[in-house]
CSV table of C-alpha atoms and ligand atoms in Angstrom, one decimal:
chain,number,residue,atom,x,y,z
A,17,MET,CA,-3.0,27.2,11.4
A,18,GLU,CA,-5.1,24.3,10.2
A,19,GLN,CA,-7.6,22.6,12.5
A,20,VAL,CA,-5.5,19.4,12.8
A,21,PHE,CA,-2.7,21.4,14.3
A,22,ILE,CA,-5.0,23.4,16.6
A,23,LYS,CA,-6.4,20.2,17.8
A,24,ALA,CA,-2.9,19.0,18.7
A,25,LEU,CA,-1.7,22.3,20.3
A,26,PRO,CA,-2.5,21.1,23.8
A,27,VAL,CA,0.1,18.4,23.4
A,28,LEU,CA,2.7,20.9,22.3
A,29,ARG,CA,1.7,23.3,25.1
A,30,THR,CA,1.9,20.6,27.8
A,31,LEU,CA,5.5,19.9,26.7
A,32,ILE,CA,6.4,23.6,26.5
A,33,GLU,CA,4.9,24.5,29.9
A,34,ALA,CA,7.0,21.7,31.4
A,35,GLY,CA,10.0,23.6,30.1
A,36,HIS,CA,10.7,21.6,27.0
A,37,GLN,CA,10.9,22.5,23.3
A,38,ALA,CA,8.2,21.1,21.1
A,39,TYR,CA,7.3,21.4,17.4
A,40,PHE,CA,5.2,19.9,14.7
A,41,VAL,CA,7.5,18.2,12.2
A,42,GLY,CA,7.7,16.1,9.1
A,43,GLY,CA,5.0,15.3,6.6
A,44,ALA,CA,2.3,17.5,8.3
A,45,VAL,CA,4.3,20.7,8.0
A,46,ARG,CA,5.1,19.8,4.3
A,47,ASP,CA,1.5,19.1,3.5
A,48,SER,CA,0.3,22.3,5.3
A,49,TYR,CA,2.7,24.4,3.3
A,50,MET,CA,1.6,22.7,0.1
A,51,LYS,CA,-2.1,23.1,1.1
A,52,ARG,CA,-2.6,19.3,0.8
A,53,THR,CA,-4.7,17.2,3.1
A,54,ILE,CA,-2.6,16.7,6.2
A,55,GLY,CA,-1.9,13.2,7.3
A,56,ASP,CA,-0.6,12.3,10.7
A,57,VAL,CA,0.6,15.2,12.9
A,58,ASP,CA,4.0,14.3,14.3
A,59,ILE,CA,5.7,16.1,17.2
A,60,ALA,CA,9.3,16.4,18.0
A,61,THR,CA,10.6,17.5,21.4
A,62,ASP,CA,13.8,17.7,23.5
A,63,ALA,CA,12.0,15.9,26.3
A,64,ALA,CA,13.3,12.3,26.9
A,65,PRO,CA,10.8,9.5,26.2
A,66,ASP,CA,10.4,8.9,30.0
A,67,GLN,CA,9.6,12.6,30.5
A,68,VAL,CA,7.0,12.5,27.8
A,69,GLN,CA,5.4,9.4,29.4
A,70,ARG,CA,5.3,11.2,32.7
A,71,LEU,CA,3.6,14.3,31.3
A,72,PHE,CA,0.7,12.6,29.7
A,73,GLN,CA,-1.9,10.3,31.1
A,74,ARG,CA,-2.4,8.1,28.1
A,75,THR,CA,0.7,7.0,26.3
A,76,VAL,CA,1.9,4.0,24.3
A,77,ASP,CA,5.5,3.0,24.1
A,78,VAL,CA,6.1,2.1,20.5
A,79,GLY,CA,9.9,2.4,20.4
A,80,LYS,CA,11.2,4.2,23.4
A,81,GLU,CA,14.8,3.2,22.5
A,82,HIS,CA,14.3,5.2,19.2
A,83,GLY,CA,12.6,8.0,21.1
A,84,THR,CA,9.0,7.6,20.0
A,85,ILE,CA,6.1,7.6,22.4
A,86,ILE,CA,2.5,7.8,21.2
A,87,VAL,CA,0.4,10.3,23.1
A,88,LEU,CA,-3.4,9.8,23.1
A,89,TRP,CA,-5.2,13.1,23.3
A,90,GLU,CA,-8.9,13.3,23.1
A,91,ASP,CA,-9.7,11.1,20.2
A,92,GLU,CA,-6.4,11.5,18.4
A,93,THR,CA,-3.0,9.8,18.6
A,94,TYR,CA,0.3,11.7,18.1
A,95,GLU,CA,3.8,10.4,17.7
A,96,VAL,CA,6.0,12.3,20.0
A,97,THR,CA,9.7,11.7,19.1
A,98,THR,CA,12.7,13.0,21.1
A,99,PHE,CA,15.2,15.0,19.1
A,100,ARG,CA,17.9,12.6,18.0
A,101,THR,CA,20.8,12.0,15.7
A,102,GLU,CA,21.6,8.7,14.0
A,103,SER,CA,25.3,8.7,14.0
A,104,GLU,CA,26.1,5.1,13.6
A,105,TYR,CA,24.6,3.5,10.5
A,106,GLU,CA,25.4,-0.1,9.8
A,107,ASP,CA,25.1,-1.9,6.5
A,108,TYR,CA,23.3,0.9,4.8
A,109,ARG,CA,20.3,0.5,7.0
A,110,ARG,CA,18.6,2.5,9.7
A,111,PRO,CA,20.8,2.8,12.7
A,112,SER,CA,20.5,0.4,15.6
A,113,ASP,CA,21.5,3.1,18.0
A,114,VAL,CA,20.4,6.7,18.3
A,115,GLN,CA,21.5,9.6,20.5
A,116,PHE,CA,19.0,11.9,22.1
A,117,ILE,CA,19.9,15.6,21.6
A,118,THR,CA,18.6,19.0,22.4
A,119,SER,CA,18.9,20.8,19.1
A,120,LEU,CA,15.9,20.9,16.7
A,121,GLU,CA,18.1,21.8,13.8
A,122,GLU,CA,20.2,18.7,14.4
A,123,ASP,CA,17.1,16.6,14.5
A,124,LEU,CA,15.8,18.0,11.3
A,125,LYS,CA,19.2,17.5,9.7
A,126,ARG,CA,18.9,13.7,10.0
A,127,ARG,CA,15.6,13.7,8.1
A,128,ASP,CA,15.6,12.4,4.5
A,129,LEU,CA,14.4,15.2,2.3
A,130,THR,CA,14.3,19.0,2.5
A,131,ILE,CA,10.5,19.0,2.1
A,132,ASN,CA,10.2,16.6,5.1
A,133,ALA,CA,12.7,18.5,7.3
A,134,MET,CA,10.7,21.5,8.3
A,135,ALA,CA,9.2,22.3,11.7
A,136,MET,CA,6.3,24.4,12.9
A,137,THR,CA,6.1,26.3,16.2
A,138,ALA,CA,3.1,26.5,18.4
A,139,ASP,CA,2.5,30.0,16.9
A,140,GLY,CA,2.3,28.5,13.4
A,141,LYS,CA,5.8,29.8,12.3
A,142,VAL,CA,7.5,27.4,9.9
A,143,LEU,CA,11.2,26.8,10.6
A,144,ASP,CA,13.0,25.8,7.4
A,145,TYR,CA,16.7,25.4,7.8
A,146,PHE,CA,17.3,23.4,4.6
A,147,GLY,CA,15.4,25.1,1.9
A,148,GLY,CA,12.3,22.9,2.1
A,149,LYS,CA,9.9,25.7,1.1
A,150,LYS,CA,12.0,26.7,-1.9
A,151,ASP,CA,12.1,23.0,-3.1
A,152,ILE,CA,8.4,22.7,-2.7
A,153,ASP,CA,7.9,25.9,-4.7
A,154,GLN,CA,10.1,24.4,-7.4
A,155,LYS,CA,8.6,21.0,-7.0
A,156,LEU,CA,11.9,19.4,-6.2
A,157,ILE,CA,12.8,16.3,-4.2
A,158,ARG,CA,16.2,16.9,-2.7
A,159,THR,CA,18.0,15.2,0.2
A,160,VAL,CA,19.1,17.1,3.3
A,161,GLY,CA,22.9,17.2,2.8
A,162,LYS,CA,24.8,15.3,0.2
A,163,PRO,CA,22.6,12.6,-1.4
A,164,VAL,CA,25.3,10.0,-1.7
A,165,ASP,CA,26.1,10.3,2.0
A,166,ARG,CA,22.5,10.2,3.0
A,167,PHE,CA,21.8,7.1,0.8
A,168,GLN,CA,24.8,5.3,2.2
A,169,GLU,CA,23.4,5.9,5.7
A,170,ASP,CA,20.0,4.5,4.8
A,171,ALA,CA,19.5,3.2,1.3
A,172,LEU,CA,15.7,3.2,1.7
A,173,ARG,CA,15.8,6.9,1.2
A,174,MET,CA,16.4,6.4,-2.5
A,175,LEU,CA,13.0,4.6,-2.8
A,176,ARG,CA,11.4,7.2,-0.6
A,177,ALA,CA,12.6,10.0,-2.8
A,178,VAL,CA,10.9,8.3,-5.8
A,179,ARG,CA,7.8,7.6,-3.7
A,180,PHE,CA,7.4,11.3,-2.9
A,181,MET,CA,7.8,12.1,-6.6
A,182,SER,CA,4.8,10.0,-7.2
A,183,GLN,CA,2.7,11.4,-4.4
A,184,LEU,CA,3.5,15.0,-4.9
A,185,GLY,CA,4.2,15.2,-8.7
A,186,PHE,CA,7.7,16.5,-8.1
A,187,THR,CA,10.9,15.8,-9.9
A,188,LEU,CA,14.3,14.7,-8.4
A,189,SER,CA,16.9,17.3,-8.1
A,190,PRO,CA,19.8,16.4,-10.6
A,191,ASP,CA,22.2,15.5,-7.8
A,192,THR,CA,19.7,13.4,-6.0
A,193,GLU,CA,18.9,11.5,-9.3
A,194,GLU,CA,22.6,11.1,-10.0
A,195,ALA,CA,23.2,9.7,-6.6
A,196,ILE,CA,20.4,7.1,-6.9
A,197,THR,CA,21.8,6.0,-10.2
A,198,LYS,CA,25.2,5.6,-8.7
A,199,GLU,CA,24.2,4.0,-5.4
A,200,LYS,CA,21.1,2.0,-6.4
A,201,THR,CA,22.6,-1.4,-5.5
A,202,LEU,CA,22.7,-0.3,-1.8
A,203,LEU,CA,19.0,-0.8,-1.7
A,204,SER,CA,19.6,-4.6,-1.6
A,205,HIS,CA,20.6,-4.1,2.1
A,206,VAL,CA,17.2,-2.8,3.0
A,207,SER,CA,14.5,-5.1,4.4
A,208,VAL,CA,11.8,-6.2,2.0
A,209,GLU,CA,9.1,-5.0,4.4
A,210,ARG,CA,10.3,-1.4,4.3
A,211,LYS,CA,10.6,-1.5,0.5
A,212,THR,CA,7.1,-2.9,0.1
A,213,VAL,CA,5.6,0.0,2.2
A,214,GLU,CA,7.3,2.6,0.0
A,215,PHE,CA,6.6,0.8,-3.3
A,216,GLU,CA,2.9,0.5,-2.6
A,217,LYS,CA,2.7,4.2,-1.7
A,218,LEU,CA,4.6,4.9,-4.9
A,219,LEU,CA,2.1,3.0,-7.0
A,220,GLN,CA,-0.8,4.8,-5.4
A,221,GLY,CA,0.6,8.3,-6.0
A,222,ARG,CA,-0.9,10.5,-8.7
A,223,ALA,CA,2.4,10.7,-10.6
A,224,SER,CA,3.1,6.9,-10.5
A,225,ARG,CA,3.9,7.0,-14.2
A,226,GLN,CA,6.8,9.4,-13.8
A,227,ALA,CA,8.0,7.7,-10.6
A,228,LEU,CA,8.0,4.2,-12.2
A,229,GLN,CA,9.9,5.6,-15.2
A,230,THR,CA,12.4,7.1,-12.8
A,231,LEU,CA,12.8,3.7,-11.1
A,232,ILE,CA,13.6,2.4,-14.6
A,233,HIS,CA,16.0,4.9,-15.9
A,234,THR,CA,17.9,5.2,-12.6
A,235,GLY,CA,18.1,1.4,-12.5
A,236,LEU,CA,16.6,1.3,-8.9
A,237,TYR,CA,13.9,-1.1,-10.1
A,238,GLU,CA,16.6,-3.8,-10.4
A,239,GLU,CA,16.8,-3.9,-6.6
A,240,LEU,CA,13.1,-4.6,-6.1
A,241,PRO,CA,12.0,-8.2,-5.6
A,242,GLY,CA,11.3,-10.0,-8.9
A,243,PHE,CA,11.9,-6.9,-11.1
A,244,TYR,CA,15.4,-7.5,-12.3
A,245,HIS,CA,14.6,-8.7,-15.9
A,246,GLN,CA,11.4,-6.7,-16.2
A,247,ARG,CA,12.5,-3.4,-17.6
A,248,GLU,CA,10.2,-3.5,-20.7
A,249,ASN,CA,7.1,-4.8,-18.8
A,250,LEU,CA,7.6,-2.3,-16.1
A,251,LEU,CA,7.7,0.4,-18.6
A,252,ALA,CA,4.4,-0.8,-20.0
A,253,ALA,CA,3.0,-1.0,-16.4
A,254,SER,CA,4.0,2.6,-15.8
A,255,GLU,CA,1.2,3.6,-18.1
A,256,PHE,CA,-1.4,2.1,-15.8
A,257,PRO,CA,-3.3,4.6,-13.6
A,258,PHE,CA,-2.8,2.7,-10.3
A,259,TYR,CA,-4.3,5.6,-8.3
A,260,SER,CA,-7.7,4.7,-9.7
A,261,LEU,CA,-7.5,1.4,-7.8
A,262,THR,CA,-8.9,1.0,-4.3
A,263,SER,CA,-7.1,-2.0,-2.8
A,264,ARG,CA,-3.6,-3.6,-2.4
A,265,GLU,CA,-4.9,-6.8,-4.0
A,266,GLU,CA,-5.8,-4.9,-7.2
A,267,LEU,CA,-2.4,-3.2,-7.3
A,268,TRP,CA,-0.6,-6.5,-7.1
A,269,ALA,CA,-3.0,-8.1,-9.6
A,270,VAL,CA,-2.1,-5.4,-12.2
A,271,LEU,CA,1.6,-6.1,-11.6
A,272,LEU,CA,1.1,-9.8,-12.1
A,273,ILE,CA,-0.8,-9.1,-15.3
A,274,ASP,CA,1.6,-6.4,-16.7
A,275,LEU,CA,4.8,-8.1,-15.7
A,276,GLU,CA,3.3,-11.2,-17.5
A,277,ILE,CA,4.0,-13.4,-14.5
A,278,ASP,CA,2.9,-16.9,-15.0
A,279,LEU,CA,0.2,-17.6,-12.4
A,280,LYS,CA,2.0,-20.6,-11.2
A,281,ASP,CA,5.0,-18.4,-10.4
A,282,ALA,CA,2.9,-15.7,-8.8
A,283,PRO,CA,3.1,-17.0,-5.2
A,284,LEU,CA,6.9,-16.9,-5.4
A,285,PHE,CA,6.8,-13.4,-6.8
A,286,LEU,CA,4.4,-12.1,-4.2
A,287,LYS,CA,6.2,-13.9,-1.4
A,288,ALA,CA,9.4,-12.1,-2.4
A,289,TRP,CA,7.5,-8.9,-1.4
A,290,LYS,CA,6.4,-10.6,1.9
A,291,LEU,CA,2.8,-9.8,1.3
A,292,PRO,CA,0.2,-11.3,3.7
A,293,GLY,CA,-1.2,-14.6,2.5
A,294,LYS,CA,-4.7,-13.1,2.1
A,295,VAL,CA,-3.5,-10.3,-0.2
A,296,MET,CA,-1.5,-12.8,-2.3
A,297,LYS,CA,-4.4,-15.1,-2.7
A,298,GLU,CA,-6.8,-12.4,-3.7
A,299,ALA,CA,-4.3,-10.7,-6.1
A,300,ILE,CA,-3.7,-14.1,-7.9
A,301,HIS,CA,-7.5,-14.7,-8.0
A,302,ILE,CA,-8.1,-11.3,-9.6
A,303,ALA,CA,-5.3,-11.8,-12.1
A,304,HIS,CA,-6.7,-15.3,-12.9
A,305,THR,CA,-10.2,-13.8,-13.4
A,306,PHE,CA,-8.8,-11.0,-15.7
A,307,GLY,CA,-9.2,-11.9,-19.3
A,308,GLN,CA,-11.7,-14.7,-18.7
A,309,SER,CA,-15.0,-14.7,-20.5
A,310,LEU,CA,-17.9,-13.4,-18.6
A,311,ASP,CA,-20.2,-16.4,-19.1
A,312,ALA,CA,-22.4,-17.5,-16.2
A,313,MET,CA,-20.2,-20.3,-15.0
A,314,SER,CA,-17.0,-18.3,-14.9
A,315,MET,CA,-18.7,-15.4,-13.2
A,316,TYR,CA,-20.1,-17.8,-10.6
A,317,LYS,CA,-16.7,-19.4,-10.0
A,318,ALA,CA,-14.8,-16.1,-9.8
A,319,GLY,CA,-17.2,-14.3,-7.4
A,320,GLU,CA,-18.4,-10.7,-7.5
A,321,LYS,CA,-15.4,-8.9,-5.9
A,322,SER,CA,-12.9,-10.5,-8.3
A,323,ILE,CA,-15.1,-10.0,-11.4
A,324,VAL,CA,-15.5,-6.3,-10.7
A,325,ALA,CA,-11.8,-5.9,-9.9
A,326,ALA,CA,-10.8,-7.6,-13.1
A,327,ALA,CA,-13.3,-5.6,-15.1
A,328,LYS,CA,-12.0,-2.4,-13.5
A,329,ILE,CA,-8.4,-3.3,-14.4
A,330,SER,CA,-9.4,-4.2,-17.9
A,331,GLN,CA,-11.1,-0.8,-18.4
A,332,LEU,CA,-8.2,1.1,-16.9
A,333,ARG,CA,-5.7,-0.7,-19.1
A,334,GLN,CA,-7.6,0.1,-22.2
A,335,ASN,CA,-9.0,3.6,-21.6
A,336,LYS,CA,-7.3,4.8,-18.5
A,337,ARG,CA,-10.7,5.5,-17.0
A,338,LEU,CA,-13.5,3.6,-15.4
A,339,ASP,CA,-16.9,3.1,-17.1
A,340,ASP,CA,-19.1,3.0,-14.1
A,341,GLU,CA,-22.2,2.1,-16.1
A,342,LYS,CA,-20.5,-0.9,-17.6
A,343,LEU,CA,-19.3,-2.0,-14.2
A,344,LYS,CA,-22.8,-1.7,-12.8
A,345,ASP,CA,-24.0,-3.9,-15.7
A,346,ILE,CA,-21.4,-6.5,-14.9
A,347,GLN,CA,-22.4,-6.4,-11.2
A,348,ASN,CA,-26.1,-6.8,-12.1
A,349,THR,CA,-25.3,-9.7,-14.3
A,350,TYR,CA,-23.6,-11.4,-11.5
A,351,GLN,CA,-26.4,-10.5,-9.1
A,352,SER,CA,-28.9,-12.2,-11.4
A,353,LEU,CA,-27.1,-15.5,-11.3
A,354,PRO,CA,-29.6,-18.1,-10.0
A,355,ILE,CA,-27.2,-19.1,-7.2
A,356,LYS,CA,-24.0,-17.5,-5.8
A,357,SER,CA,-22.6,-20.6,-4.1
A,358,LEU,CA,-23.4,-24.2,-3.4
A,359,LYS,CA,-25.2,-23.4,-0.2
A,360,ASP,CA,-27.8,-21.5,-2.2
A,361,LEU,CA,-28.7,-24.7,-4.0
A,362,ASP,CA,-32.1,-26.0,-3.1
A,363,PHE,CA,-30.7,-29.4,-2.8
A,364,THR,CA,-28.0,-30.9,-0.5
A,365,GLY,CA,-25.7,-33.8,-0.4
A,366,LYS,CA,-28.1,-35.3,2.1
A,367,ASP,CA,-31.0,-35.0,-0.3
A,368,LEU,CA,-28.9,-36.7,-2.9
A,369,LEU,CA,-28.0,-39.6,-0.6
A,370,ALA,CA,-31.7,-40.1,0.3
A,371,LEU,CA,-32.7,-40.0,-3.4
A,372,ARG,CA,-30.1,-42.4,-4.7
A,373,ASN,CA,-30.0,-44.6,-1.7
A,374,ARG,CA,-26.3,-45.3,-2.2
A,375,PRO,CA,-23.5,-45.2,0.2
A,376,ALA,CA,-21.7,-41.9,0.4
A,377,GLY,CA,-18.7,-41.5,-1.9
A,378,LYS,CA,-17.0,-39.2,-4.3
A,379,TRP,CA,-20.0,-39.4,-6.6
A,380,VAL,CA,-21.9,-37.1,-4.2
A,381,SER,CA,-19.8,-34.1,-4.9
A,382,GLU,CA,-19.5,-34.9,-8.5
A,383,GLU,CA,-23.2,-35.1,-9.0
A,384,LEU,CA,-23.8,-32.0,-6.9
A,385,GLN,CA,-21.4,-30.2,-9.3
A,386,GLN,CA,-23.5,-31.3,-12.2
A,387,ILE,CA,-26.6,-29.9,-10.6
A,388,GLU,CA,-24.8,-26.7,-9.7
A,389,GLN,CA,-23.6,-26.2,-13.2
A,390,ALA,CA,-27.1,-26.9,-14.6
A,391,VAL,CA,-28.6,-24.4,-12.2
A,392,VAL,CA,-26.0,-21.7,-12.7
A,393,THR,CA,-26.3,-21.9,-16.5
A,394,GLY,CA,-30.1,-21.7,-16.4
A,395,LYS,CA,-30.7,-25.2,-17.7
A,396,LEU,CA,-32.4,-26.2,-14.5
A,397,SER,CA,-34.4,-24.2,-12.0
A,398,ASN,CA,-33.3,-24.0,-8.4
A,399,GLN,CA,-36.2,-25.8,-6.9
A,400,LYS,CA,-35.9,-29.1,-5.1
A,401,LYS,CA,-38.7,-30.9,-7.0
A,402,HIS,CA,-37.3,-29.8,-10.3
A,403,ILE,CA,-33.9,-30.9,-9.4
A,404,GLU,CA,-35.2,-34.3,-8.3
A,405,GLU,CA,-37.1,-34.7,-11.6
A,406,TRP,CA,-34.0,-33.7,-13.5
A,407,LEU,CA,-31.8,-36.2,-11.6
A,408,LYS,CA,-34.2,-39.0,-12.3
A,409,THR,CA,-34.4,-38.4,-16.0
A,410,CYS,CA,-30.9,-37.2,-16.8
A,411,ALA,CA,-28.1,-38.4,-14.7
A,412,GLN,CA,-28.3,-42.2,-14.3
A,413,HIS,CA,-26.2,-43.9,-11.6
B,520,LIG,P1,3.3,10.3,4.8
B,520,LIG,O1,2.3,11.4,4.6
B,520,LIG,O2,3.3,9.4,3.7
B,520,LIG,O3,3.2,9.6,6.2
B,520,LIG,P2,5.6,11.4,6.0
B,520,LIG,O4,6.5,12.6,5.5
B,520,LIG,O5,4.9,11.6,7.3
B,520,LIG,O6,4.7,11.1,4.8
B,520,LIG,P3,6.8,9.1,7.1
B,520,LIG,O7,7.3,7.9,6.4
B,520,LIG,O8,5.6,8.9,7.9
B,520,LIG,O9,6.6,10.2,6.0
B,520,LIG,O10,8.0,9.7,8.0
B,520,LIG,C1,7.8,10.8,8.9
B,520,LIG,C2,9.0,11.7,8.8
B,520,LIG,O11,10.2,11.0,9.3
B,520,LIG,C3,9.4,12.2,7.4
B,520,LIG,O12,8.7,13.3,7.1
B,520,LIG,C4,10.9,12.4,7.6
B,520,LIG,O13,11.1,13.7,8.2
B,520,LIG,C5,11.3,11.3,8.6
B,520,LIG,N1,11.8,10.1,8.0
B,520,LIG,C6,11.1,9.0,7.7
B,520,LIG,N2,11.8,8.0,7.2
B,520,LIG,C7,13.1,8.5,7.1
B,520,LIG,C8,14.3,7.9,6.7
B,520,LIG,N3,14.4,6.7,6.2
B,520,LIG,N4,15.4,8.7,6.8
B,520,LIG,C9,15.3,10.0,7.3
B,520,LIG,N5,14.2,10.5,7.7
B,520,LIG,C10,13.1,9.8,7.6
B,521,LIG,MG1,3.7,10.0,8.2
């Protein structure tokens, strides 16, 4: 048993000693069987949320009505979820109502994919009622039960299936793929926030190329915000190695570039994905910087982060790999700019007012901009007395 499970054993044992059933479930069991790095360790139990809260000193209620309590144990947090079924699905979305139950097998049955529907006992025994191990061995994404039924219950599962393809490098089982093609329009009932989470994970997976191509040939992409008429561009974007990027902003910048979205329409596109304002702004800034020349003034205006991001994107688009040396060069060129922002200028608006002896007005910022440009481009050194001399001889007001 891996260290992360051993660390979580006391939580399982506490539940078991109180007379309850308790198992490790979901992604951690899958990743353990696959010998991948294990993410969050989730626990399922037949104890009701109130009972879970009573058994542990430190808990956080994150959705008691859905059965989930977070247990803090040593320096870790564990989601402990009461066995449940989700019998009433409304509008192809997650159910508003759940029933707590006592059967592990029934709990596992409501999970989306066979590979996500395994459990592990406190002794490290894997319980696999739906052929999860076999599907992992065959690298197959398959729903627990009939895919059409499961997608009608919660249409997000279609996108999750493709997301796991990307992360694990698996293929869809033929019936799962067929069901996605058939039921794709149901995805329109799912909230944008849930789609965005899955789509970003999909992009970051090692097999994003295959996953994006599956989105295209099943037609599922049509139900993603702003993608409807983008088949060809999306196909081109599928060649981009998104997993080499390190931030959300960069992911979205690549999409803006590859989907050829006019930057004036970019806010609308990114808003449709309900991205935070900061991510939107940064993505647009990177896309704007991309393809610009790297002269001193444009570097200065763009800023280091965005220049490096745009250069990375450009290298990855061309060669599918990063040229670290070249990136370092670009960074050094930026670092050698005489100033990085107006506040580095050895001359202020106040200095200018004193020198010109004129009432303040728009001219101040205009003239400061001229000084800024002259300093950035190396025509003028960033020293107060040189700037003063330059102002006296060159710009006459
Ligand atoms: P990751 O490593 O990306 O977190 P994960 O398998 O833990 O992968 P989560 O999205 O965290 O995936 O979900 C945890 C578990 O809950 C899944 O393994 C699956 O058993 C179940 N699950 C999550 N979403 C759904 C859904 N929409 N329908 C059915 N079961 C789901
Ligand atoms: Mg998880």
